[in-house]
Short mmCIF file of C-alpha atoms (C1' of nucleotides) in Angstrom, two decimals:
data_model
loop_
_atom_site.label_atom_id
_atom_site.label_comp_id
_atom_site.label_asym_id
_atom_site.label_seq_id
_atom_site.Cartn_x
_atom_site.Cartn_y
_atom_site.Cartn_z
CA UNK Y 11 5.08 41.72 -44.93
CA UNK Y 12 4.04 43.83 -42.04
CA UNK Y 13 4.92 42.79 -38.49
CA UNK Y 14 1.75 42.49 -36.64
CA UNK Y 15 2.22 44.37 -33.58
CA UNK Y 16 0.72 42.46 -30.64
CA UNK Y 17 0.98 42.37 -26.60
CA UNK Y 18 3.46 41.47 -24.58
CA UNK Y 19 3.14 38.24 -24.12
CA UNK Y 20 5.34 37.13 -21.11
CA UNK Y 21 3.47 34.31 -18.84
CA UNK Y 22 4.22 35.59 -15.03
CA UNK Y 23 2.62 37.58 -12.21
CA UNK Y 24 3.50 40.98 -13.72
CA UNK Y 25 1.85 42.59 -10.45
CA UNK Y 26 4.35 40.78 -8.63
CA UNK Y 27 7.10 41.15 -10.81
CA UNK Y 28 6.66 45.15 -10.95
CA UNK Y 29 5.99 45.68 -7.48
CA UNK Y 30 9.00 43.40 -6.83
CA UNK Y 31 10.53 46.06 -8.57
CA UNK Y 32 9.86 48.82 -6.72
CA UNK Y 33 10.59 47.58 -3.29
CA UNK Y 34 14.10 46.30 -4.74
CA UNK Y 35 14.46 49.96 -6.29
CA UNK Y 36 14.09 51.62 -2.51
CA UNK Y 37 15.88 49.39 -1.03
CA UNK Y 38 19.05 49.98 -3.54
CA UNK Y 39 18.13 53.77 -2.96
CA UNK Y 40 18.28 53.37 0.70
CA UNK Y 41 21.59 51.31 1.13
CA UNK Y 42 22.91 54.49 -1.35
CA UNK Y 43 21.67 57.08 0.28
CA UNK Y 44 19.93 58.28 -2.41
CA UNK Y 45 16.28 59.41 -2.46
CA UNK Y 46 13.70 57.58 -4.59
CA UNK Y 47 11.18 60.74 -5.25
CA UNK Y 48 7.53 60.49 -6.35
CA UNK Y 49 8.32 61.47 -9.57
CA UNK Y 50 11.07 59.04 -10.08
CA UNK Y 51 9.27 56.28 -8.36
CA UNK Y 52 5.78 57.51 -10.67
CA UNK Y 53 8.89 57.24 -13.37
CA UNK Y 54 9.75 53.34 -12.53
CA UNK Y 55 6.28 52.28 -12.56
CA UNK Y 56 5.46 53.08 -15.29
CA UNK Y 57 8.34 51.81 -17.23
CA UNK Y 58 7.60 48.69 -15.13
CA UNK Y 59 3.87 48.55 -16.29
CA UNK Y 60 5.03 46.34 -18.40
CA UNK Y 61 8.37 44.47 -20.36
CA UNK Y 62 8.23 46.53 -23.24
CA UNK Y 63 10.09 49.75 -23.78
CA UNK Y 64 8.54 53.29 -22.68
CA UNK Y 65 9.02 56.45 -24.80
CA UNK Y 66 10.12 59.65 -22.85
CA UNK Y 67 7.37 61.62 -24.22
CA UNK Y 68 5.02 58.16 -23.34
CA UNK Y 69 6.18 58.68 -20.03
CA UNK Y 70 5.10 62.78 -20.22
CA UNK Y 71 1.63 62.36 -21.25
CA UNK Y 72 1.44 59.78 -18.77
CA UNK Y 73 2.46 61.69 -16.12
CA UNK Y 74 0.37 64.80 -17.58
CA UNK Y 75 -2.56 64.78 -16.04
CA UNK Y 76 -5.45 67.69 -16.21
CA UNK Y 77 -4.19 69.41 -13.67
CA UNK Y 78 -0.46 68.89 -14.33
CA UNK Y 79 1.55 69.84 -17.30
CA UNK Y 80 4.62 67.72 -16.96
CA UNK Y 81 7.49 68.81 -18.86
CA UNK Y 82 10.65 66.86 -20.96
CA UNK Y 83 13.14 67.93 -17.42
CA UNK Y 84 10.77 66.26 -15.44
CA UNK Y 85 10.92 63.20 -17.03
CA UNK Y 86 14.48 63.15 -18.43
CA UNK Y 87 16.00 64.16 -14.84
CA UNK Y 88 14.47 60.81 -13.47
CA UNK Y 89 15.15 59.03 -16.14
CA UNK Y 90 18.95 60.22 -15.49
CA UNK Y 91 18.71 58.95 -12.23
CA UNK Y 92 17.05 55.45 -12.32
CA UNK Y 93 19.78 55.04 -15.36
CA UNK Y 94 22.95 56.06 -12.61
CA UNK Y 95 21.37 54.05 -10.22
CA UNK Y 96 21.03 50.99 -12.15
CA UNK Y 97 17.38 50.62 -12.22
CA UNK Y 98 16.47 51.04 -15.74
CA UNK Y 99 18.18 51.06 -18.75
CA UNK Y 100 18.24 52.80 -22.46
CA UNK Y 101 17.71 50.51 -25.31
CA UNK Y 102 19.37 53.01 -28.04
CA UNK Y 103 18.00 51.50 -31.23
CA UNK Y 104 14.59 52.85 -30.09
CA UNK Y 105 15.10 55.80 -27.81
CA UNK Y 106 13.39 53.88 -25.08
CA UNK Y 107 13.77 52.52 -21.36
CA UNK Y 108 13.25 49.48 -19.49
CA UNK Y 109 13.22 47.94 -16.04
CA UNK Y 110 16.27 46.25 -15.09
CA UNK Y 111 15.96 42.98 -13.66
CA UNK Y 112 19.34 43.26 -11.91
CA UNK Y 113 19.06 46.21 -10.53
CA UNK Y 114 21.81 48.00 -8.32
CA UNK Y 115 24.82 46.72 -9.73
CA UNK Y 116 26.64 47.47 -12.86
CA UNK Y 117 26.58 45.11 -15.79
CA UNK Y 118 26.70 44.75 -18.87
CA UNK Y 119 23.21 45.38 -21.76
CA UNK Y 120 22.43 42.44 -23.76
CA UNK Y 121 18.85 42.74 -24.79
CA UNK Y 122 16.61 40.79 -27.19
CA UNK Y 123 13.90 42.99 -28.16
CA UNK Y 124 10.87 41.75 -29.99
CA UNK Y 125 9.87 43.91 -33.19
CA UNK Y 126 6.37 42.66 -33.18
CA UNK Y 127 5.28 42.59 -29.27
CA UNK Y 128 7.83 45.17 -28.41
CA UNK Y 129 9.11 42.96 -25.22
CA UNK Y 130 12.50 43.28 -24.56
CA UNK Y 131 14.43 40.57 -22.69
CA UNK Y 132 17.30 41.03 -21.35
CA UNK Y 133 20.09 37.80 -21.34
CA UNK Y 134 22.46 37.67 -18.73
CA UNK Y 135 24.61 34.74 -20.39
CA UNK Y 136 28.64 35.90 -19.98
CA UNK Y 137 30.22 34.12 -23.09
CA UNK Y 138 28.69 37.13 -25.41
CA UNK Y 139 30.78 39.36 -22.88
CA UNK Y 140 33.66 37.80 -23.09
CA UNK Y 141 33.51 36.94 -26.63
CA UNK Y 142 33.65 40.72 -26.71
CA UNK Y 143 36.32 41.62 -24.59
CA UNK Y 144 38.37 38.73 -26.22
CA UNK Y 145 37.49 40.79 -29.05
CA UNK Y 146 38.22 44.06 -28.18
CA UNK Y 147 41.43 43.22 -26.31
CA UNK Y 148 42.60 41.85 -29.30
CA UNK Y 149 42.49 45.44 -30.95
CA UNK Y 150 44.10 47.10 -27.37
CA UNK Y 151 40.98 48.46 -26.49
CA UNK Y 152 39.78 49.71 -23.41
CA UNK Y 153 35.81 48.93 -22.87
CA UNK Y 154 33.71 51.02 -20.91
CA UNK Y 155 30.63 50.11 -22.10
CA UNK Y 156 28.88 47.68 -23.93
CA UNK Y 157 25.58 47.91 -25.68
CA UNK Y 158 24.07 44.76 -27.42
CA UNK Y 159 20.69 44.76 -28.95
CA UNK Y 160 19.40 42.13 -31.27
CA UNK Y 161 16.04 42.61 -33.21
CA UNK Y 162 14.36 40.05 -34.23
CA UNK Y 163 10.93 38.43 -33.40
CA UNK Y 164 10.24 36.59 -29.97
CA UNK Y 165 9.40 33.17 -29.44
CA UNK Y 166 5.45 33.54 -29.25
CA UNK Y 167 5.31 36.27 -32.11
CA UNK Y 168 7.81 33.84 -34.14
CA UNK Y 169 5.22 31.04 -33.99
CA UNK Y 170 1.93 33.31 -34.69
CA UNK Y 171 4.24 34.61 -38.03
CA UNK Y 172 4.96 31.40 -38.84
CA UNK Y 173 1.19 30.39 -38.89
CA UNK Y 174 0.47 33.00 -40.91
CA UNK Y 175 2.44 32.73 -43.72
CA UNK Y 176 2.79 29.47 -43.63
CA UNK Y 177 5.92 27.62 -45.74
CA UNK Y 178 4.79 25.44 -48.64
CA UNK B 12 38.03 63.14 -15.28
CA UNK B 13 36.91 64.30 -19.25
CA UNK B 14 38.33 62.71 -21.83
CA UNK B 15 40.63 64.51 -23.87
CA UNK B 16 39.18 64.63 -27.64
CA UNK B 17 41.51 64.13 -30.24
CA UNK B 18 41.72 63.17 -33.83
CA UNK B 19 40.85 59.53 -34.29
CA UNK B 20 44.48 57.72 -34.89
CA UNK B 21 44.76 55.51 -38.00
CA UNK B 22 48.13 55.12 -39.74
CA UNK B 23 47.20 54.11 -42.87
CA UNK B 24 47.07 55.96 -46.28
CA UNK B 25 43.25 57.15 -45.90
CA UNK B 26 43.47 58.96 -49.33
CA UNK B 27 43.82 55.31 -51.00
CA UNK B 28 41.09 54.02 -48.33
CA UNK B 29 38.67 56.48 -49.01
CA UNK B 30 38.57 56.25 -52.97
CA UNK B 31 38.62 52.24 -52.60
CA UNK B 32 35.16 52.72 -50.51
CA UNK B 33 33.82 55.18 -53.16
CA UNK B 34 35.47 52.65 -56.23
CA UNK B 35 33.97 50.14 -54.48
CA UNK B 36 30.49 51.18 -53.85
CA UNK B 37 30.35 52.26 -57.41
CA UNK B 38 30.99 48.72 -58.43
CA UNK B 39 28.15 47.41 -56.06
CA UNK B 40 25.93 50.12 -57.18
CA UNK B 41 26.39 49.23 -61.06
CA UNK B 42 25.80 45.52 -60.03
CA UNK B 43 22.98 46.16 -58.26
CA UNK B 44 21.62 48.35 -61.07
CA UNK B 45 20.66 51.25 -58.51
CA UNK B 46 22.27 54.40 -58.96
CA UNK B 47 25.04 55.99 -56.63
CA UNK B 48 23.69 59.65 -57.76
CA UNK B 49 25.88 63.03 -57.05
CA UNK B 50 24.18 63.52 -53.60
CA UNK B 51 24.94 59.99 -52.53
CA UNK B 52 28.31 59.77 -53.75
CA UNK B 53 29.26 63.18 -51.86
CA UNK B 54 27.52 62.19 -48.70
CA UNK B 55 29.50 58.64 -48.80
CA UNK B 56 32.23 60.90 -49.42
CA UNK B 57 31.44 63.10 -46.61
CA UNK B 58 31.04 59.94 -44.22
CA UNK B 59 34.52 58.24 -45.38
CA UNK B 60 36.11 61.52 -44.64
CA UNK B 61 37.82 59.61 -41.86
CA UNK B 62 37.06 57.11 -39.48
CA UNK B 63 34.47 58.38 -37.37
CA UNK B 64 31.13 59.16 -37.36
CA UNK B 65 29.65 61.74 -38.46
CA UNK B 66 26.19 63.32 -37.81
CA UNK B 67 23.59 64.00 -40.08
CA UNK B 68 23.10 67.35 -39.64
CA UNK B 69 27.29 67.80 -40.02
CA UNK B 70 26.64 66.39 -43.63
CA UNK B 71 23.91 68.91 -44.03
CA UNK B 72 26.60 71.64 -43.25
CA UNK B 73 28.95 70.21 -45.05
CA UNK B 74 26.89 69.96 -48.32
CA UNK B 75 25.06 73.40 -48.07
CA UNK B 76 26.93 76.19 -49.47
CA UNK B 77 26.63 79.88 -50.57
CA UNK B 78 24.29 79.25 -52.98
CA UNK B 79 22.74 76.21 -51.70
CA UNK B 80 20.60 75.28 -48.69
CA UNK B 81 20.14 71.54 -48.05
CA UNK B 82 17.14 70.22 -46.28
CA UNK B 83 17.20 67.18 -43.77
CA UNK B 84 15.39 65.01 -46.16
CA UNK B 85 18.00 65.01 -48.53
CA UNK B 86 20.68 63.63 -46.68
CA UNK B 87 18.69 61.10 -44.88
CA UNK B 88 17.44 60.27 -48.30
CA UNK B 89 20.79 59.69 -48.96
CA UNK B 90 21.39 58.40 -45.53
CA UNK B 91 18.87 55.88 -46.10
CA UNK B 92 19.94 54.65 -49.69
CA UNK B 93 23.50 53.67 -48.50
CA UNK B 94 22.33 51.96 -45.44
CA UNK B 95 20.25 50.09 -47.57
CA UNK B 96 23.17 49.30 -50.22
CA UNK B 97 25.19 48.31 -47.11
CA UNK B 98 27.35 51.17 -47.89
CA UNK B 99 26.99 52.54 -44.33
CA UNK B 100 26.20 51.67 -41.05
CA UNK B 101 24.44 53.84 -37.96
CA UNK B 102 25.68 53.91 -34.92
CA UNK B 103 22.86 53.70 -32.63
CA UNK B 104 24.53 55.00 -29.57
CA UNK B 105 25.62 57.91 -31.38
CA UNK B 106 23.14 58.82 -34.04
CA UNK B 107 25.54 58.99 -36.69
CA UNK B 108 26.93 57.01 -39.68
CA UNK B 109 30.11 55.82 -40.76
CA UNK B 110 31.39 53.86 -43.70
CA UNK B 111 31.71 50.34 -44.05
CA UNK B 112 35.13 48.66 -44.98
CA UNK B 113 33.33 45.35 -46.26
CA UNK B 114 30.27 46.83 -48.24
CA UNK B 115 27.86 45.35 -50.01
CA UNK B 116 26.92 42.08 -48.21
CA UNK B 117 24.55 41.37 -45.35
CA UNK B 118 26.42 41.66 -42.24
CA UNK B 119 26.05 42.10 -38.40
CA UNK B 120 27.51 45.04 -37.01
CA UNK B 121 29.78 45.18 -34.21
CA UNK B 122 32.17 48.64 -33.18
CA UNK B 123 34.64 49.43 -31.20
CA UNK B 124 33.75 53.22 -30.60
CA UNK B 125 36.89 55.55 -28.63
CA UNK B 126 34.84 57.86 -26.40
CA UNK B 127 38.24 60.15 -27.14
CA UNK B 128 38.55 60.73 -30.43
CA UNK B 129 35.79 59.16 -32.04
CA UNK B 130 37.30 56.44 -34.18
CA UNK B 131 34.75 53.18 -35.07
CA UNK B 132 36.83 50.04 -35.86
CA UNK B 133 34.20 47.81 -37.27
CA UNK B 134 34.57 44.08 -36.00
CA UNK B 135 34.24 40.95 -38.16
CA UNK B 136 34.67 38.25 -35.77
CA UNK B 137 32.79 35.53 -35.98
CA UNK B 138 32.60 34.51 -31.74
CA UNK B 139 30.35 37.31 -30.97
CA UNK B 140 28.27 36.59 -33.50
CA UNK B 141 28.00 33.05 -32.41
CA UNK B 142 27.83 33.67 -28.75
CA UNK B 143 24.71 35.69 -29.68
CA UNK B 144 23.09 33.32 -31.77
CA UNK B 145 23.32 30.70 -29.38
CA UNK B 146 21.71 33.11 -26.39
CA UNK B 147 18.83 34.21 -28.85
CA UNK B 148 18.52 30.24 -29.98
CA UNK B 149 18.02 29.68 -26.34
CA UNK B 150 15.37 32.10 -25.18
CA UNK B 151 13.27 30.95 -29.20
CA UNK B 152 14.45 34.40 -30.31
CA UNK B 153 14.50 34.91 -34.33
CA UNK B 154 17.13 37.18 -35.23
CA UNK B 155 17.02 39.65 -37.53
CA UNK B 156 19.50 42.31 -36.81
CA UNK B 157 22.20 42.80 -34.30
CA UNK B 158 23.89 45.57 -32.75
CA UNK B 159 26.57 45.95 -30.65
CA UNK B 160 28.29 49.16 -29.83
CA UNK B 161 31.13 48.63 -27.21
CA UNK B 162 32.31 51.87 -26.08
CA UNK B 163 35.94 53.14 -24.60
CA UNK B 164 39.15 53.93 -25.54
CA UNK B 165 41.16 52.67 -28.16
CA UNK B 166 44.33 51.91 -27.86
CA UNK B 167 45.90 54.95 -28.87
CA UNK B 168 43.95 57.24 -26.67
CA UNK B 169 44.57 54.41 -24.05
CA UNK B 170 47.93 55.12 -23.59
CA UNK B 171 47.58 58.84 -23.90
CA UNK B 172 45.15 58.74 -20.92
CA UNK B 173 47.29 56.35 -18.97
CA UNK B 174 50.46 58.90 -19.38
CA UNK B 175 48.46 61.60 -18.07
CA UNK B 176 46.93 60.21 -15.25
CA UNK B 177 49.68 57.55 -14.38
CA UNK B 178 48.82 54.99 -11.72
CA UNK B 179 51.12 55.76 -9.00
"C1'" DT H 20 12.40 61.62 -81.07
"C1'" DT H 21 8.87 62.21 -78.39
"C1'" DT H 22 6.38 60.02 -74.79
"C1'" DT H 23 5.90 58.27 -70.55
"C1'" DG H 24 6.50 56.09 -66.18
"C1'" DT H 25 9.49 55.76 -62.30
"C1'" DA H 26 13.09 57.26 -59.46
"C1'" DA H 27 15.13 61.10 -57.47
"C1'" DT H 28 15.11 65.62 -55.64
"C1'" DG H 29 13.19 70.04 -53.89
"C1'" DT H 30 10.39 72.42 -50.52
"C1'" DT H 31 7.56 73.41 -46.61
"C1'" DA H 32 6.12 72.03 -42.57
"C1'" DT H 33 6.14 69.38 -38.56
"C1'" DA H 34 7.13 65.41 -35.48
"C1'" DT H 35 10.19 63.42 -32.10
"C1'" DT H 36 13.83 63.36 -28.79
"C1'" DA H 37 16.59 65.95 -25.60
"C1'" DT H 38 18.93 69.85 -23.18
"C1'" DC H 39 19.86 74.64 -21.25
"C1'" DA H 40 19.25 78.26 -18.08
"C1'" DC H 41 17.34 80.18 -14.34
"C1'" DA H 42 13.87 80.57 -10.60
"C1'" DC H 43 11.79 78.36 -6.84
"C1'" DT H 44 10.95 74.79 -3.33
"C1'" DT H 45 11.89 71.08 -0.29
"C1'" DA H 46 14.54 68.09 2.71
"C1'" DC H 47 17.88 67.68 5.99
"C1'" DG H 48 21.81 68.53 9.04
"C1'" DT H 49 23.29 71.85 12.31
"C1'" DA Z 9 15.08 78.42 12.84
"C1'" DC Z 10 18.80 78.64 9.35
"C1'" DG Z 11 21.72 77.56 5.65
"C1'" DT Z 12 22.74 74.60 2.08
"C1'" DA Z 13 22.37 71.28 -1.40
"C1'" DA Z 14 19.29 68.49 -3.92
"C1'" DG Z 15 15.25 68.39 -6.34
"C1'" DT Z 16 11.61 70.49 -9.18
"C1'" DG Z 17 9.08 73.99 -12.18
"C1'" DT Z 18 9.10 76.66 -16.26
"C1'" DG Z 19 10.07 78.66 -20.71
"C1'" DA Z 20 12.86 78.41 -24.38
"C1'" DT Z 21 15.42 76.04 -27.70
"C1'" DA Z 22 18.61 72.48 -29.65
"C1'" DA Z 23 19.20 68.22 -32.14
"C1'" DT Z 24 17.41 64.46 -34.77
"C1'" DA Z 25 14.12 62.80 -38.11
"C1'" DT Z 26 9.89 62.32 -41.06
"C1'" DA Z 27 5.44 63.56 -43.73
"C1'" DA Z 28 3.33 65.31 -47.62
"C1'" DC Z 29 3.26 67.01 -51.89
"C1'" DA Z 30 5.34 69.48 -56.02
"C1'" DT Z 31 8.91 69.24 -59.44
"C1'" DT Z 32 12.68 67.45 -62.14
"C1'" DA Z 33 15.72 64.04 -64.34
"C1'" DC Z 34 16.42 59.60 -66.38
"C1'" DA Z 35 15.88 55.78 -69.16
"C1'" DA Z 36 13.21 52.73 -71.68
"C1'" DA Z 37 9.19 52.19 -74.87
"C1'" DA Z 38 6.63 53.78 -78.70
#
DNA sequence: TTTTGTAATGTTATATTATCACACTTACGT
DNA sequence: ACGTAAGTGTGATAATATAACATTACAAAA
């Protein structure tokens, strides 16, 4: 059975949200001393329009315009530098990239990402971090980076499934 | 500082652990009733060489010869079958496969990955698993599939880095 | 044993994701 | 204004993966 692919569907003031976003985002940049361009503002926005994750190439026609012919540099250089700076991050099972929340500081990637709606949500809980490094101490190994990503459907897409194929 | 590559580190006899994967994906195969053809046995071959992953287009090497030019869709035809028989598992992070030590059944994947030389320990505790479970319970989240990729240094290549750049 | 249907493979082309190399421009401190 | 480093433009290409359709091999039925 097909997932049905479907919006988004995250109740909030996403205009808020995103622009809250972007102001956090220059500030970070400022305090760094690091320079928040156009193009990798343009860049933030758009992976902010919305909690789902945003192709590279999504990102290029986006940016594409009739007049401008944006290339993959373009786009992958900014996406290199709202990924040092903490501002976005790579989901790896789908060669995408989404707003951080938490921006500015390191920490560690434990998404929930909806294979219906497409939202990801990332958790912020420590025990599945420590449960790791328990883990990985255990085996005298070093961590330098964690990447947790669990598919599976979201709460809203979870319900509409359930109401359509029913259990007897 | 780069990391120093290096052969991943195992002492075990990998001759022994090799054939038990193929023996042993034979015996799923046959109780499954699908068939573990020449192609897919070499490429699971290929894979359990050692303990890292390898890339798909290293098996494509690997398996082309003088006389004969494999095409991508034969290994991930391959590639696909022994995911699907639990035979393998990708690493996201990585875009590559390696084998998996307990074949056969459902089961999530966690790895240790050495940025250094490329070993993947595969980890069957059941805490992270948990710890995860509980998070996605929390947030309504139906889980279908779980990944988690921790990278760094094993414990080996640990040591080797910490003798070369010794904190004074 | 031949037939026949399905699974598997071969083959060509192309889609998708990402990087390299080098030229040019812009911002910024001096 | 000038020099420098960071940022961007541009063309090419690498690396990863799939689509579409033809052909072959296998195993069970007739």
């Amino acid at each position: 059975m097909p997932l049905m692919p479907a919006k988004p569907e995250y109740p909030h003031d996403h205009a808020q949200c995103s622009s809250d976003a972007l102001a956090e985002a220059q500030r970070i940049c400022a305090r760094r001393g690091v320079r928040l361009t156009e193009t990798r503002q343009k860049v933030l926005e758009l992976i902010w329009g919305d909690h789902a994750a945003v192709k590279a190439y999504d990102l290029l026609e986006q940016l594409s315009g009739p007049g401008r012919a944006v290339r993959p540099p373009t786009i992958y250089r900014a996406l290199d530098f709202l990924l040092e700076n903490g501002l976005i991050h790579r989901i790896e099972s789908l060669n995408a990239y989404v707003g951080c929340p938490q921006p500015g500081g390191q920490h560690s990637s434990q998404f929930l990402i909806c294979d219906a709606c497409s939202i990801v949500i990332e958790l912020t809980g420590t025990d599945v971090v420590h449960a790791v490094a328990d883990e990985a101490a255990s085996h005298g190994f070093e961590i330098t980076r964690q990447t947790i990503e669990v598919h599976g459907l979201c709460g809203p897409c979870a319900a509409r499934h359930a109401e359509e194929a029913p259990v007897p």
